[in-house]
Tab-separated table of C-alpha atoms in Angstrom:
chain	number	residue	atom	x	y	z
A	27	MET	CA	0.486	150.044	-61.996
A	28	PRO	CA	-0.105	146.300	-61.879
A	29	GLU	CA	1.485	144.297	-59.130
A	30	SER	CA	3.171	140.955	-59.243
A	31	GLY	CA	1.850	138.229	-57.010
A	32	PRO	CA	4.673	138.167	-54.429
A	33	THR	CA	4.834	141.936	-54.207
A	34	ARG	CA	1.153	142.264	-53.389
A	35	THR	CA	1.488	139.885	-50.487
A	36	GLN	CA	4.599	141.518	-49.118
A	37	GLY	CA	2.944	144.905	-49.118
A	38	HIS	CA	0.520	143.749	-46.451
A	39	ILE	CA	3.005	142.292	-43.954
A	40	SER	CA	5.138	144.308	-41.589
A	41	PRO	CA	8.668	143.304	-40.598
A	42	ALA	CA	7.474	142.623	-37.063
A	43	ALA	CA	4.708	140.362	-38.290
A	44	GLN	CA	7.135	138.484	-40.537
A	45	ALA	CA	9.455	137.907	-37.587
A	46	ALA	CA	6.602	136.180	-35.757
A	47	ALA	CA	5.658	133.945	-38.694
A	48	PRO	CA	6.326	130.188	-38.418
A	49	ALA	CA	8.104	130.016	-41.767
A	50	PRO	CA	10.891	132.227	-43.149
A	51	ALA	CA	9.771	134.918	-45.566
A	52	PRO	CA	11.665	137.051	-48.093
A	53	ALA	CA	12.606	140.577	-47.199
A	54	LEU	CA	10.126	143.410	-47.505
A	55	PRO	CA	10.744	145.629	-50.517
A	56	SER	CA	10.231	148.621	-48.287
A	57	ALA	CA	13.329	147.939	-46.209
A	58	PRO	CA	15.967	150.469	-47.292
A	59	THR	CA	18.872	148.229	-46.338
A	60	ALA	CA	17.716	145.051	-48.017
A	61	ALA	CA	19.236	145.912	-51.386
A	62	SER	CA	22.760	145.763	-50.041
A	63	ALA	CA	22.441	142.203	-48.724
A	64	PRO	CA	23.229	139.300	-51.063
A	65	THR	CA	20.527	137.210	-49.403
A	66	PRO	CA	17.170	138.828	-48.449
A	67	ALA	CA	17.056	139.481	-44.712
A	68	LEU	CA	14.610	141.154	-42.425
A	69	PRO	CA	15.720	144.599	-41.234
A	70	SER	CA	14.965	143.541	-37.688
A	71	ALA	CA	17.482	140.690	-37.828
A	72	PRO	CA	20.817	142.073	-39.026
A	73	THR	CA	22.620	138.772	-38.433
A	74	ALA	CA	20.295	136.743	-40.625
A	75	ALA	CA	22.682	136.972	-43.557
A	76	SER	CA	25.180	134.744	-41.758
A	77	ALA	CA	22.600	132.041	-40.988
A	78	PRO	CA	21.647	129.834	-43.938
A	79	THR	CA	18.042	129.182	-43.008
A	80	PRO	CA	16.148	129.715	-39.741
A	81	VAL	CA	15.415	126.355	-38.206
A	82	SER	CA	12.574	127.434	-35.980
A	83	ALA	CA	10.313	130.386	-35.420
A	84	PRO	CA	11.257	132.732	-32.605
A	85	ALA	CA	9.365	132.333	-29.388
A	86	PRO	CA	6.594	134.847	-28.798
A	87	SER	CA	7.516	137.881	-26.756
A	88	PRO	CA	6.213	137.742	-23.184
A	89	VAL	CA	4.741	141.198	-23.595
A	90	GLY	CA	2.566	140.067	-26.497
A	91	PRO	CA	3.500	139.456	-30.129
A	92	PRO	CA	2.592	141.974	-32.822
A	93	ALA	CA	0.464	139.314	-34.533
A	94	ALA	CA	-1.763	139.202	-31.453
A	95	ALA	CA	-2.263	142.943	-31.644
A	96	ARG	CA	-3.155	142.695	-35.329
A	97	ARG	CA	-5.766	140.053	-34.602
A	98	ALA	CA	-7.474	142.439	-32.197
A	99	GLY	CA	-8.688	144.347	-35.287
A	100	LEU	CA	-11.395	146.784	-34.273
A	101	LEU	CA	-10.129	147.060	-30.704
A	102	VAL	CA	-6.672	148.173	-31.835
A	103	THR	CA	-8.289	150.681	-34.187
A	104	LEU	CA	-10.352	152.143	-31.355
A	105	VAL	CA	-7.392	152.305	-28.971
A	106	LEU	CA	-5.098	153.992	-31.488
A	107	GLY	CA	-7.922	156.255	-32.612
A	108	GLY	CA	-8.472	157.301	-29.012
A	109	LEU	CA	-4.781	158.092	-28.614
A	110	THR	CA	-4.761	160.285	-31.733
A	111	ALA	CA	-8.037	161.953	-30.730
A	112	LEU	CA	-6.917	162.863	-27.192
A	113	PRO	CA	-4.792	165.916	-28.186
A	114	PRO	CA	-7.589	167.474	-30.319
A	115	LEU	CA	-9.990	166.839	-27.454
A	116	SER	CA	-7.573	168.546	-25.072
A	117	MET	CA	-7.396	171.578	-27.363
A	118	ASP	CA	-10.940	171.961	-28.681
A	119	MET	CA	-13.051	170.884	-25.701
A	120	TYR	CA	-11.488	173.780	-23.803
A	121	LEU	CA	-12.313	176.472	-26.411
A	122	PRO	CA	-15.847	177.357	-25.208
A	123	ALA	CA	-14.463	177.890	-21.676
A	124	LEU	CA	-11.941	180.614	-22.585
A	125	PRO	CA	-14.217	183.548	-21.603
A	126	GLN	CA	-14.891	181.918	-18.217
A	127	VAL	CA	-11.161	181.435	-17.588
A	128	THR	CA	-10.562	185.122	-18.329
A	129	GLY	CA	-13.018	186.146	-15.635
A	130	ALA	CA	-12.251	183.437	-13.081
A	131	LEU	CA	-8.471	183.940	-13.049
A	132	HIS	CA	-8.609	187.723	-13.633
A	133	ALA	CA	-6.329	187.495	-16.644
A	134	PRO	CA	-6.468	189.366	-19.968
A	135	ALA	CA	-7.691	187.456	-23.014
A	136	ALA	CA	-4.260	187.554	-24.655
A	137	THR	CA	-2.741	185.807	-21.643
A	138	VAL	CA	-5.476	183.197	-21.556
A	139	GLN	CA	-4.773	182.486	-25.240
A	140	LEU	CA	-1.294	181.390	-24.150
A	141	THR	CA	-2.886	178.323	-22.574
A	142	LEU	CA	-3.699	177.154	-26.112
A	143	THR	CA	-0.271	178.105	-27.449
A	144	ALA	CA	1.456	176.270	-24.600
A	145	CYS	CA	-0.524	173.084	-25.217
A	146	LEU	CA	0.161	173.215	-28.959
A	147	ALA	CA	3.893	173.823	-28.410
A	148	GLY	CA	4.021	170.930	-25.966
A	149	MET	CA	2.421	168.597	-28.502
A	150	ALA	CA	4.980	169.609	-31.137
A	151	LEU	CA	8.076	169.297	-28.943
A	152	GLY	CA	6.911	166.267	-26.977
A	153	GLN	CA	6.900	164.127	-30.094
A	154	LEU	CA	10.622	164.710	-30.592
A	155	VAL	CA	11.245	163.289	-27.120
A	156	VAL	CA	8.774	160.406	-27.019
A	157	GLY	CA	9.435	159.093	-30.531
A	158	PRO	CA	13.094	158.126	-29.968
A	159	MET	CA	12.204	156.836	-26.478
A	160	SER	CA	9.737	154.411	-28.032
A	161	ASP	CA	12.394	153.142	-30.444
A	162	ARG	CA	14.690	152.431	-27.491
A	163	TRP	CA	12.340	151.077	-24.809
A	164	GLY	CA	9.398	149.841	-26.840
A	165	ARG	CA	5.967	151.373	-27.348
A	166	ARG	CA	4.126	150.478	-24.140
A	167	ARG	CA	6.381	151.929	-21.455
A	168	PRO	CA	6.806	155.446	-22.926
A	169	LEU	CA	3.109	155.516	-23.823
A	170	LEU	CA	1.924	154.529	-20.352
A	171	ALA	CA	4.383	156.971	-18.748
A	172	GLY	CA	3.132	159.749	-21.013
A	173	MET	CA	-0.496	158.944	-20.197
A	174	LEU	CA	0.180	159.017	-16.460
A	175	VAL	CA	1.867	162.423	-16.746
A	176	TYR	CA	-1.061	163.614	-18.871
A	177	ILE	CA	-3.514	162.595	-16.143
A	178	VAL	CA	-1.564	164.426	-13.433
A	179	ALA	CA	-1.074	167.554	-15.555
A	180	THR	CA	-4.752	167.689	-16.505
A	181	ALA	CA	-5.859	167.241	-12.901
A	182	VAL	CA	-3.610	170.118	-11.829
A	183	CYS	CA	-5.064	172.283	-14.619
A	184	ALA	CA	-8.505	171.692	-13.107
A	185	LEU	CA	-7.236	173.004	-9.758
A	186	ALA	CA	-4.940	175.794	-11.001
A	187	PRO	CA	-5.387	178.934	-8.883
A	188	THR	CA	-3.474	181.252	-11.228
A	189	ILE	CA	-3.150	181.739	-14.962
A	190	GLU	CA	0.626	181.200	-14.760
A	191	LEU	CA	0.189	177.755	-13.238
A	192	LEU	CA	-2.479	176.904	-15.796
A	193	ILE	CA	-0.166	177.850	-18.671
A	194	ALA	CA	2.694	175.792	-17.222
A	195	PHE	CA	0.612	172.663	-16.804
A	196	ARG	CA	-1.063	173.083	-20.184
A	197	LEU	CA	2.456	172.926	-21.612
A	198	LEU	CA	3.090	169.727	-19.631
A	199	GLN	CA	-0.279	168.367	-20.738
A	200	GLY	CA	0.708	168.918	-24.372
A	201	LEU	CA	4.134	167.337	-23.882
A	202	ALA	CA	2.587	164.230	-22.337
A	203	GLY	CA	-0.340	164.056	-24.764
A	204	ALA	CA	2.140	163.969	-27.649
A	205	ALA	CA	2.948	160.384	-26.630
A	206	GLY	CA	-0.411	159.258	-27.940
A	207	ILE	CA	0.071	160.865	-31.353
A	208	VAL	CA	3.608	159.703	-32.045
A	209	ILE	CA	3.335	156.190	-30.631
A	210	ALA	CA	0.013	155.506	-32.350
A	211	ARG	CA	1.677	156.137	-35.723
A	212	ALA	CA	4.686	154.026	-34.723
A	213	VAL	CA	2.429	151.133	-33.671
A	214	VAL	CA	0.684	151.264	-37.044
A	215	ARG	CA	4.118	151.038	-38.716
A	216	ASP	CA	5.024	148.059	-36.509
A	217	LEU	CA	1.869	146.161	-37.408
A	218	TYR	CA	1.260	147.034	-41.036
A	219	ASP	CA	3.082	147.745	-44.258
A	220	GLY	CA	2.309	148.909	-47.782
A	221	VAL	CA	-1.320	149.377	-48.740
A	222	GLU	CA	-2.545	147.900	-45.447
A	223	MET	CA	-0.836	150.715	-43.560
A	224	ALA	CA	-2.460	153.327	-45.790
A	225	ARG	CA	-5.844	151.688	-45.221
A	226	PHE	CA	-5.328	151.732	-41.461
A	227	PHE	CA	-4.380	155.420	-41.452
A	228	SER	CA	-7.540	156.161	-43.418
A	229	THR	CA	-9.591	154.214	-40.881
A	230	LEU	CA	-8.053	156.177	-38.010
A	231	MET	CA	-9.393	159.344	-39.619
A	232	LEU	CA	-12.911	158.211	-38.706
A	233	ILE	CA	-12.025	158.783	-35.055
A	234	SER	CA	-9.396	161.500	-35.161
A	235	GLY	CA	-11.412	163.451	-37.759
A	236	ALA	CA	-14.530	163.367	-35.602
A	237	ALA	CA	-12.735	164.626	-32.483
A	238	PRO	CA	-12.550	168.326	-33.532
A	239	ILE	CA	-16.279	168.222	-34.356
A	240	VAL	CA	-17.404	166.617	-31.134
A	241	ALA	CA	-15.013	168.330	-28.703
A	242	PRO	CA	-16.447	171.902	-28.745
A	243	LEU	CA	-19.985	170.514	-28.521
A	244	VAL	CA	-19.050	168.389	-25.509
A	245	GLY	CA	-17.237	171.326	-23.929
A	246	GLY	CA	-20.323	173.519	-24.360
A	247	GLN	CA	-22.552	170.915	-22.733
A	248	ILE	CA	-20.150	170.536	-19.808
A	249	LEU	CA	-20.333	174.295	-19.246
A	250	GLN	CA	-24.103	173.980	-18.961
A	251	VAL	CA	-23.726	172.041	-15.699
A	252	THR	CA	-20.368	173.210	-14.302
A	253	ASP	CA	-17.611	175.767	-14.841
A	254	TRP	CA	-14.403	175.658	-16.904
A	255	ARG	CA	-12.676	173.444	-14.365
A	256	GLY	CA	-15.206	170.736	-15.139
A	257	VAL	CA	-13.778	170.475	-18.655
A	258	PHE	CA	-10.424	169.443	-17.205
A	259	HIS	CA	-12.111	167.051	-14.784
A	260	VAL	CA	-13.743	165.302	-17.758
A	261	LEU	CA	-10.416	165.213	-19.644
A	262	THR	CA	-8.793	163.679	-16.565
A	263	VAL	CA	-11.405	160.905	-16.506
A	264	VAL	CA	-10.926	160.335	-20.248
A	265	GLY	CA	-7.171	160.074	-19.682
A	266	VAL	CA	-7.637	157.523	-16.887
A	267	LEU	CA	-9.996	155.361	-18.955
A	268	LEU	CA	-7.732	155.472	-22.018
A	269	THR	CA	-4.699	154.571	-19.903
A	270	LEU	CA	-6.518	151.535	-18.503
A	271	VAL	CA	-7.524	150.450	-22.006
A	272	VAL	CA	-3.941	150.800	-23.261
A	273	TRP	CA	-2.567	148.883	-20.258
A	274	ARG	CA	-5.073	146.075	-20.692
A	275	TRP	CA	-5.409	145.616	-24.445
A	276	LEU	CA	-2.543	147.234	-26.364
A	277	HIS	CA	0.320	144.719	-26.590
A	278	GLU	CA	3.941	145.664	-27.136
A	279	THR	CA	4.511	145.854	-30.899
A	280	LEU	CA	8.276	146.455	-30.988
A	281	PRO	CA	10.212	143.303	-30.023
A	282	PRO	CA	13.446	143.780	-28.029
A	283	GLU	CA	15.631	142.657	-30.936
A	284	ARG	CA	14.356	145.554	-33.047
A	285	ARG	CA	14.968	148.279	-30.479
A	286	HIS	CA	17.802	150.799	-30.558
A	287	GLY	CA	20.141	151.547	-27.668
A	288	GLY	CA	21.961	154.783	-26.983
A	289	GLY	CA	20.998	158.147	-25.554
A	290	VAL	CA	20.244	161.597	-26.903
A	291	GLY	CA	23.196	161.513	-29.289
A	292	THR	CA	21.963	158.290	-30.881
A	293	ALA	CA	18.456	159.709	-31.229
A	294	LEU	CA	19.790	162.849	-32.903
A	295	ARG	CA	21.907	160.798	-35.292
A	296	THR	CA	18.882	158.679	-36.161
A	297	MET	CA	16.796	161.757	-36.928
A	298	ARG	CA	19.621	163.278	-38.937
A	299	GLY	CA	19.810	160.068	-40.946
A	300	LEU	CA	16.051	160.201	-41.570
A	301	LEU	CA	16.229	163.809	-42.724
A	302	ALA	CA	19.114	162.874	-45.028
A	303	ASP	CA	16.725	160.525	-46.827
A	304	ARG	CA	15.527	162.812	-49.621
A	305	VAL	CA	12.306	160.885	-50.253
A	306	PHE	CA	11.321	160.682	-46.572
A	307	THR	CA	11.934	164.412	-46.173
A	308	GLY	CA	9.847	165.082	-49.279
A	309	TYR	CA	6.855	163.207	-47.905
A	310	MET	CA	7.316	164.839	-44.505
A	311	LEU	CA	7.347	168.366	-45.950
A	312	ALA	CA	4.516	167.664	-48.395
A	313	GLY	CA	2.325	166.371	-45.577
A	314	SER	CA	3.289	169.205	-43.238
A	315	LEU	CA	2.523	171.899	-45.816
A	316	ALA	CA	-0.836	170.297	-46.596
A	317	PHE	CA	-1.509	170.225	-42.857
A	318	ALA	CA	-0.571	173.920	-42.694
A	319	ALA	CA	-3.308	174.664	-45.247
A	320	LEU	CA	-5.713	172.898	-42.887
A	321	PHE	CA	-4.373	174.924	-39.934
A	322	ALA	CA	-4.972	178.108	-41.937
A	323	TYR	CA	-8.584	177.051	-42.427
A	324	ILE	CA	-9.070	176.322	-38.723
A	325	ALA	CA	-7.540	179.647	-37.702
A	326	ALA	CA	-9.391	181.796	-40.240
A	327	SER	CA	-12.739	180.101	-40.819
A	328	PRO	CA	-14.584	181.473	-37.731
A	329	PHE	CA	-13.633	185.014	-38.729
A	330	VAL	CA	-14.167	184.537	-42.482
A	331	VAL	CA	-17.496	182.734	-42.280
A	332	GLN	CA	-19.066	184.790	-39.495
A	333	GLU	CA	-17.540	188.267	-39.714
A	334	ILE	CA	-16.994	188.684	-43.469
A	335	TYR	CA	-19.863	186.607	-44.863
A	336	GLY	CA	-22.308	187.199	-42.012
A	337	ALA	CA	-23.100	183.615	-41.067
A	338	SER	CA	-24.524	182.856	-37.638
A	339	PRO	CA	-22.563	180.758	-35.115
A	340	GLN	CA	-24.973	177.909	-35.791
A	341	THR	CA	-24.322	178.117	-39.540
A	342	PHE	CA	-20.587	178.202	-38.920
A	343	SER	CA	-20.826	175.107	-36.723
A	344	LEU	CA	-22.829	173.319	-39.420
A	345	LEU	CA	-20.305	174.200	-42.144
A	346	PHE	CA	-17.385	173.219	-39.904
A	347	GLY	CA	-19.022	169.868	-39.253
A	348	LEU	CA	-19.749	169.284	-42.954
A	349	ASN	CA	-16.138	170.008	-43.868
A	350	SER	CA	-14.899	167.558	-41.265
A	351	ILE	CA	-17.346	164.937	-42.528
A	352	GLY	CA	-16.010	165.516	-46.053
A	353	LEU	CA	-12.445	164.938	-44.843
A	354	VAL	CA	-13.416	161.721	-43.059
A	355	ALA	CA	-15.515	160.478	-45.999
A	356	VAL	CA	-12.745	160.984	-48.553
A	357	GLY	CA	-10.319	159.324	-46.144
A	358	GLN	CA	-12.578	156.268	-46.152
A	359	ILE	CA	-12.815	156.312	-49.942
A	360	ASN	CA	-9.024	156.406	-50.000
A	361	GLY	CA	-8.728	153.421	-47.650
A	362	LYS	CA	-11.605	151.286	-48.935
A	363	VAL	CA	-11.599	152.041	-52.671
A	364	LEU	CA	-8.372	153.611	-53.920
A	365	VAL	CA	-5.682	151.909	-51.824
A	366	GLY	CA	-4.709	148.640	-53.474
A	367	ARG	CA	-6.132	149.710	-56.825
A	368	VAL	CA	-4.257	152.977	-57.337
A	369	SER	CA	-0.693	153.624	-56.210
A	370	LEU	CA	-0.346	155.683	-53.040
A	371	ASP	CA	1.665	158.293	-54.919
A	372	LYS	CA	-1.117	158.751	-57.483
A	373	ALA	CA	-3.747	159.148	-54.765
A	374	LEU	CA	-1.464	161.569	-52.905
A	375	GLY	CA	-0.763	163.563	-56.067
A	376	LEU	CA	-4.487	163.802	-56.783
A	377	GLY	CA	-5.169	165.048	-53.265
A	378	LEU	CA	-2.482	167.728	-53.440
A	379	ALA	CA	-3.677	168.847	-56.888
A	380	VAL	CA	-7.277	169.201	-55.673
A	381	ILE	CA	-6.118	171.183	-52.626
A	382	ALA	CA	-4.172	173.553	-54.901
A	383	VAL	CA	-7.113	173.996	-57.307
A	384	ALA	CA	-9.512	174.662	-54.419
A	385	ALA	CA	-7.101	177.178	-52.877
A	386	LEU	CA	-6.730	178.945	-56.237
A	387	ALA	CA	-10.522	179.087	-56.607
A	388	LEU	CA	-10.806	180.580	-53.114
A	389	LEU	CA	-8.194	183.191	-53.974
A	390	LEU	CA	-10.073	184.182	-57.137
A	391	LEU	CA	-13.361	184.335	-55.210
A	392	THR	CA	-12.009	186.394	-52.334
A	393	THR	CA	-10.198	188.869	-54.598
A	394	GLY	CA	-13.401	189.561	-56.546
A	395	VAL	CA	-12.290	188.208	-59.925
A	396	PHE	CA	-15.792	186.741	-60.429
A	397	GLY	CA	-17.537	189.647	-58.768
A	398	GLU	CA	-18.767	189.776	-55.207
A	399	ALA	CA	-18.813	186.210	-53.949
A	400	GLY	CA	-21.265	185.103	-51.322
A	401	LEU	CA	-20.962	182.518	-48.598
A	402	VAL	CA	-22.091	179.558	-50.716
A	403	PRO	CA	-19.231	179.494	-53.272
A	404	VAL	CA	-16.620	180.208	-50.588
A	405	ALA	CA	-18.039	177.453	-48.367
A	406	ALA	CA	-17.999	175.093	-51.350
A	407	GLY	CA	-14.326	175.870	-52.005
A	408	LEU	CA	-13.458	175.239	-48.361
A	409	PHE	CA	-15.392	171.953	-48.435
A	410	VAL	CA	-13.458	170.704	-51.476
A	411	LEU	CA	-10.122	171.777	-49.952
A	412	MET	CA	-10.846	170.106	-46.631
A	413	SER	CA	-12.179	166.923	-48.219
A	414	ALA	CA	-9.012	166.515	-50.317
A	415	MET	CA	-7.041	166.339	-47.069
A	416	GLY	CA	-8.482	162.826	-46.781
A	417	LEU	CA	-6.225	161.832	-49.679
A	418	ALA	CA	-3.143	163.817	-48.686
A	419	MET	CA	-2.770	163.154	-44.967
A	420	PRO	CA	-2.983	159.339	-44.682
A	421	ASN	CA	-0.903	158.729	-47.794
A	422	THR	CA	1.966	161.038	-46.828
A	423	ASN	CA	2.160	159.328	-43.436
A	424	ALA	CA	2.057	155.858	-44.990
A	425	GLN	CA	4.667	156.597	-47.663
A	426	ALA	CA	7.067	158.232	-45.215
A	427	LEU	CA	6.776	155.502	-42.585
A	428	MET	CA	7.195	152.717	-45.142
A	429	ARG	CA	10.764	153.917	-45.594
A	430	THR	CA	11.575	153.728	-41.884
A	431	PRO	CA	10.880	150.269	-40.394
A	432	HIS	CA	14.130	150.611	-38.432
A	433	ALA	CA	13.130	153.856	-36.650
A	434	ALA	CA	9.354	154.217	-36.784
A	435	GLY	CA	9.185	156.156	-33.503
A	436	SER	CA	11.731	158.770	-34.540
A	437	ALA	CA	10.155	159.047	-37.989
A	438	SER	CA	6.699	159.502	-36.474
A	439	ALA	CA	8.105	162.205	-34.188
A	440	LEU	CA	9.558	164.119	-37.124
A	441	LEU	CA	6.306	163.857	-39.064
A	442	GLY	CA	4.231	165.157	-36.166
A	443	THR	CA	6.598	167.908	-35.062
A	444	SER	CA	7.044	169.190	-38.610
A	445	SER	CA	3.269	169.346	-39.128
A	446	PHE	CA	2.621	171.209	-35.891
A	447	LEU	CA	5.482	173.675	-36.311
A	448	ILE	CA	4.738	174.566	-39.939
A	449	GLY	CA	1.045	174.797	-39.112
A	450	ALA	CA	1.773	177.056	-36.147
A	451	VAL	CA	3.785	179.376	-38.418
A	452	ALA	CA	1.108	179.474	-41.117
A	453	SER	CA	-1.875	180.081	-38.825
A	454	PRO	CA	-1.098	183.680	-37.709
A	455	LEU	CA	-0.505	184.758	-41.311
A	456	VAL	CA	-4.200	184.430	-42.175
A	457	GLY	CA	-4.950	187.640	-40.254
A	458	ILE	CA	-2.031	189.679	-41.510
A	459	ALA	CA	-4.230	192.018	-43.594
A	460	GLY	CA	-6.788	192.717	-40.895
A	461	GLU	CA	-10.393	191.645	-40.474
A	462	ALA	CA	-11.914	192.991	-43.697
A	463	THR	CA	-10.680	190.402	-46.175
A	464	ALA	CA	-10.333	186.647	-46.571
A	465	VAL	CA	-7.546	186.981	-49.153
A	466	PRO	CA	-4.696	186.147	-46.706
A	467	MET	CA	-6.332	182.809	-45.856
A	468	ALA	CA	-6.569	181.868	-49.532
A	469	VAL	CA	-3.004	183.056	-50.210
A	470	VAL	CA	-1.580	181.023	-47.327
A	471	GLN	CA	-3.505	177.937	-48.442
A	472	LEU	CA	-2.393	178.288	-52.065
A	473	VAL	CA	1.258	178.836	-51.116
A	474	CYS	CA	1.179	175.808	-48.808
A	475	ALA	CA	-0.492	173.648	-51.479
A	476	LEU	CA	2.007	174.653	-54.162
A	477	GLY	CA	4.867	174.115	-51.708
A	478	ALA	CA	3.541	170.626	-50.924
A	479	ILE	CA	3.362	169.775	-54.637
A	480	ALA	CA	6.902	171.114	-55.167
A	481	CYS	CA	8.263	168.954	-52.328
A	482	PHE	CA	6.378	165.900	-53.572
A	483	LEU	CA	7.618	166.246	-57.144
A	484	GLY	CA	11.070	167.653	-56.434
A	485	LEU	CA	12.103	165.452	-53.498
A	486	CYS	CA	9.960	162.329	-53.683
A	487	ARG	CA	10.142	162.090	-57.482
A	488	PRO	CA	7.322	159.535	-57.555
A	489	TRP	CA	8.094	158.464	-61.120
A	490	ARG	CA	11.547	157.273	-59.947
A	491	THR	CA	10.910	155.829	-56.470
A	492	ALA	CA	9.582	152.402	-57.544
A	493	PRO	CA	13.017	150.953	-58.438
A	494	GLU	CA	14.329	151.844	-54.974
A	495	GLY	CA	12.008	149.205	-53.541
A	496	ALA	CA	10.542	151.391	-50.820
A	497	HIS	CA	7.159	151.748	-52.447
A	498	ALA	CA	6.874	148.857	-54.814
A	499	SER	CA	4.477	147.121	-52.478
A	500	ALA	CA	2.017	149.970	-52.824
A	501	ARG	CA	2.069	149.817	-56.609
């Protein structure tokens, strides 16, 4: 839909950036509370309605104004990309070492698998804790605290003498690593709005999308020169370097006047208020269900590609890398070509539709409707499904966070936790029918895709959200 001149400009400026501007600016259309005020006011300044006109710009925050962080450009992108890539690195770099851990700690394989489950559970639950903390104390302090705990937990994992201790500290590693995921999204919400936020999320996919490809390869090379403990030593060094980069170059992006006081009760009320927002919940569930289809692929693809269709490990690695490249490439097309020309809801709807069509094609192929399918058509279906995630994932995050300038940390926590929990539930279902068929993977992916479309249409109601003002800037 065409945009008016003022709306296009407002869609690129966050509330925090407006607060730092030298001249007063009208309220963002994405602020949910602006409609109730007779005079436009920034959501970060609730008393602005009583003041006729600001006479001077607020003084810059001593911890660094958001505008300064925006000017850092590429550096901010790399820092936030590193934060979002750290959890996948922590999970996937460790995968090639699992057989060594089984022998070194004299533990059964099923018990060693709990080290992965513990880390994943920690990442899901940690976001619920860190997100509200960042809304109360700012972004830097909770992030730096989380990174320090991550370093300690990872170092202890490298020294763990027993499998029980390794599991416990993998859980702590996941809890602390969640700070990077949730606060990176919140920082993006602080700095950007509208189509600019969607573009930034697409750019982050260059880094976070490459992490699952690179991590197992790096882990395998580490095992060429040392044992499984060396993987955790490397992760510890990565954590130290990333912490130093954050401390030196990532400014505080949430000014004190926009923070929220209160304890656990306040945080729970904030999250309950977010979940009561029908449109926010719709985007959250749509994104989480799409992410669950991706989780189903990750869980099932090694078995499907290698055991059922007879591909070699090298072929599987090549296909896995191509699918990840497809996801990153479409994410860049979304950010560089579609965003700003096509509404975010249209791009999101297209992505979800393509995921559903690809999942349906996979179901028809795996059930033998077109005869005995080989590896090539199944791999092509998986490539299309994975690539379409580049439209679904950044746009669901952007649309949900545009509705929550007042609680970006809590909103980011809900988005991340929902994705991890629904994905964790969907992943085991891909093997429910045994090892002789790929049908469960296709069924899970199709159900998740249709569920995502139902949430998007039934809760977000994209044809009716423009008048609410939350998404007008993206249109």
